[in-house]
Amino acid sequence: MTELILQSLYSGLLVGGAYALIALGLALVFGTMKIINLAHGELVLLAAYVAYTAESQFGLNPLASIPFALVIVCASAVLVYLLVSRIRVNRELNSLILTFGLGIILTNAVLIVWSANIRSTSSAWLQDAVVLGPLFSMRSEVVFFVLSLALAGGLWWWLSRSWYGRAVRAVSSNRDAAKLMGIDPVRTELVSFVVAGVLASVAGVAIYSSSVIQPALGHALTIKAFIITVLAGIGSMPGVLLGAVLLGVTESLTVTLASSALQELAGMVLFLLVLFVMPNGLFGGARRRG
Amino acid sequence: MLEVNRVRAGYGAINVLWDLSLTIREGEVTAIIGPNGAGKTTLLRAIMGLIPLSQGDIALHGDSLAGRQTWSIARHGISLIPEGRLVFRDMTVEDNLTMGAFPNSRRAGVAHNLARVYELFPRLAERRRQLAGALSGGEAQMVAIGRGLMAEPSVLLVDEPSLGLAPVMVQEIFGILERLKAEGRTIVLVEQNTHLALSLADHVHLMQAGRLLLSEPAPRVDLQRLHDLYFAR
Ligand SMILES: Nc1ncnc2c1ncn2[C@@H]1O[C@H](COP(=O)(O)OP(=O)(O)OP(=O)(O)O)[C@@H](O)[C@H]1O
Ligand SMILES: [Mg+2]
């Protein structure tokens, strides 16, 4: 029993890497534009299907398909941005409706192009077992977990050290003040969408490589990312990482101890529980004023 | 050097500034005083392009700023130290200051200007790694001023730096403004505290209800008359 629990903690941790990338992208865009991109999960899904096509049609290892996913997903992210930025009135609400619609369009486009069949990688190399003491995983899970950590580290560096990364934080923190510093918020918003696209691309290929994909997955991923972002306390990067692992672990424990039918519900229960105890999220603290 | 020419501006349907004209001269401290709601902040926001002009023009060194975006005006050499400081609360003091040097042409001078700001405000040097949201009002005002200086502006607009500060802190902030004046900087100071403003200013403008009531060199200002005008309805 302990072994089973340890194993599911480990699996949850590994899947948390991809979840973190998705949630970080959602949070980044929320920061600069104060909108929730409900089509974000579909961008991840798109990356997953690009990896599928690259593998099934051209025999590419999913890792090698990342550059293609980057191009296609970032272009789609820019497209979403261009549409959202056209909203002139009541952006908070209207952007929800718009991105929800875009998500549906994307899901159906995926359905038309790739059909409703469940897909997963056929790469034996990625599916090989990696044994770590009593713990077991596929090679893809470990590879992409490490890649996710590296990407999160890179994002942290970018946000805290680079000019544009810091501009993204400045715009998130106080838009008018950022303009007074000579920062063009429009360009910053676009940058945040593209970076979110980069994170979504890797996450999508990770999910394709370690799990199964089908067109409805995008929507489920958006919900997960939203849960994690709110759990984290909006605007906290360590919070997002912790929240992502927490969600991954909760899901995998639920699958191990109860039933896989309850997996999605478990995330919701976690969400409500945490918000009940800590209304500002795990890392929300006393901030979030003014 | 900065010309405000018959400017009309406001918030949507509410007009605040009524054909306001004034000239800011290079190397001078220009004080703009006036009661609450006179439109002083609105004037500074209009200069920075944060609200559009519905009429008139604003020009720096002869270049019109009307219709330009705020970030472009900021890059052009005008820094606003806004009312209420508007620091980036979830960034460190040093990151706040650094963002002041965001324009490409200013990035090379970051290290030098940071050192200058820390020399001006030693208190900020001690708190460089602290989040700006955790600072006291006076310290936040120092961050706002320091951040504005990081851009090496040709005109510094300061909106009510004494607002909500303890008297000691007000003195400290005005001490700094005096130093900046002594360096020959061009400063526009909006201030409710008439005495403080007059002690620093070369030129004084009195605003009320979106219009200029008085424009005089500071030594010529008659305090009694100023107060009569200030409180007149
Ligand atoms: N965002 C806004 N929307 C609508 N009206 C506004 C807004 N900001 C200010 N006003 C109005 O514009 C007028 C001028 O305000 P402004 O802030 O420029 O005054 P002020 O001279 O800076 O006053 P104070 O000394 O209190 O800061 C006031 O009548 C105010 O109610
Ligand atoms: Mg004001």
Short mmCIF file of C-alpha atoms and ligand atoms in Angstrom, two decimals, chain B residues 9-12 14-17 32-45 51 83 159-160 163 190-192 207 209-210 230, ligand 1:
data_model
loop_
_atom_site.label_atom_id
_atom_site.label_comp_id
_atom_site.label_asym_id
_atom_site.label_seq_id
_atom_site.Cartn_x
_atom_site.Cartn_y
_atom_site.Cartn_z
CA ALA B 9 -9.12 67.79 -21.58
CA GLY B 10 -11.12 65.71 -19.15
CA TYR B 11 -12.58 62.32 -18.47
CA GLY B 12 -15.10 61.22 -21.07
CA ILE B 14 -16.65 65.54 -18.05
CA ASN B 15 -14.34 68.34 -19.12
CA VAL B 16 -11.80 69.49 -16.52
CA LEU B 17 -9.23 71.77 -18.17
CA ILE B 32 1.34 74.62 -9.74
CA ILE B 33 -0.89 75.15 -6.75
CA GLY B 34 -4.62 75.09 -6.28
CA PRO B 35 -7.38 73.56 -4.21
CA ASN B 36 -8.61 69.97 -4.46
CA GLY B 37 -10.25 69.24 -7.76
CA ALA B 38 -8.66 72.22 -9.53
CA GLY B 39 -7.36 69.92 -12.26
CA LYS B 40 -3.65 69.87 -11.40
CA THR B 41 -3.32 66.11 -11.68
CA THR B 42 -5.46 66.19 -14.80
CA LEU B 43 -3.03 68.67 -16.38
CA LEU B 44 -0.05 66.41 -15.65
CA ARG B 45 -1.95 63.39 -16.98
CA ILE B 51 -5.82 61.29 -21.12
CA GLU B 83 0.11 61.23 -7.34
CA ASP B 159 2.52 65.45 -8.31
CA GLU B 160 1.98 66.18 -4.60
CA LEU B 163 0.68 63.79 0.21
CA VAL B 190 2.20 70.28 -8.04
CA GLU B 191 1.62 70.94 -4.37
CA GLN B 192 -1.21 71.79 -1.98
CA MET B 207 -5.18 76.84 -10.78
CA ALA B 209 -11.67 74.88 -11.68
CA GLY B 210 -9.51 73.98 -14.65
CA TYR B 230 -7.10 80.28 -3.47
N1 LIG C 1 -10.84 59.37 -13.39
C1 LIG C 1 -11.69 60.42 -13.30
N2 LIG C 1 -12.91 60.34 -13.86
C2 LIG C 1 -13.76 61.38 -13.79
N3 LIG C 1 -13.50 62.56 -13.20
C3 LIG C 1 -12.29 62.69 -12.62
C4 LIG C 1 -11.33 61.64 -12.65
N4 LIG C 1 -10.22 62.06 -12.00
C5 LIG C 1 -10.50 63.31 -11.59
N5 LIG C 1 -11.73 63.69 -11.96
C6 LIG C 1 -12.35 65.02 -11.71
O1 LIG C 1 -11.58 66.00 -12.34
C7 LIG C 1 -11.48 67.14 -11.53
C8 LIG C 1 -10.02 67.52 -11.33
O2 LIG C 1 -9.36 66.47 -10.65
P1 LIG C 1 -7.80 66.46 -10.40
O3 LIG C 1 -7.46 65.13 -9.84
O4 LIG C 1 -7.10 66.89 -11.62
O5 LIG C 1 -7.66 67.58 -9.29
P2 LIG C 1 -6.39 68.02 -8.47
O6 LIG C 1 -6.22 69.46 -8.70
O7 LIG C 1 -5.25 67.14 -8.79
O8 LIG C 1 -6.88 67.78 -6.99
P3 LIG C 1 -6.08 67.23 -5.72
O9 LIG C 1 -5.32 68.39 -5.19
O10 LIG C 1 -7.16 66.79 -4.79
O11 LIG C 1 -5.21 66.12 -6.17
C9 LIG C 1 -12.20 66.81 -10.23
O12 LIG C 1 -13.45 67.44 -10.28
C10 LIG C 1 -12.35 65.34 -10.25
O13 LIG C 1 -13.54 64.93 -9.66
#
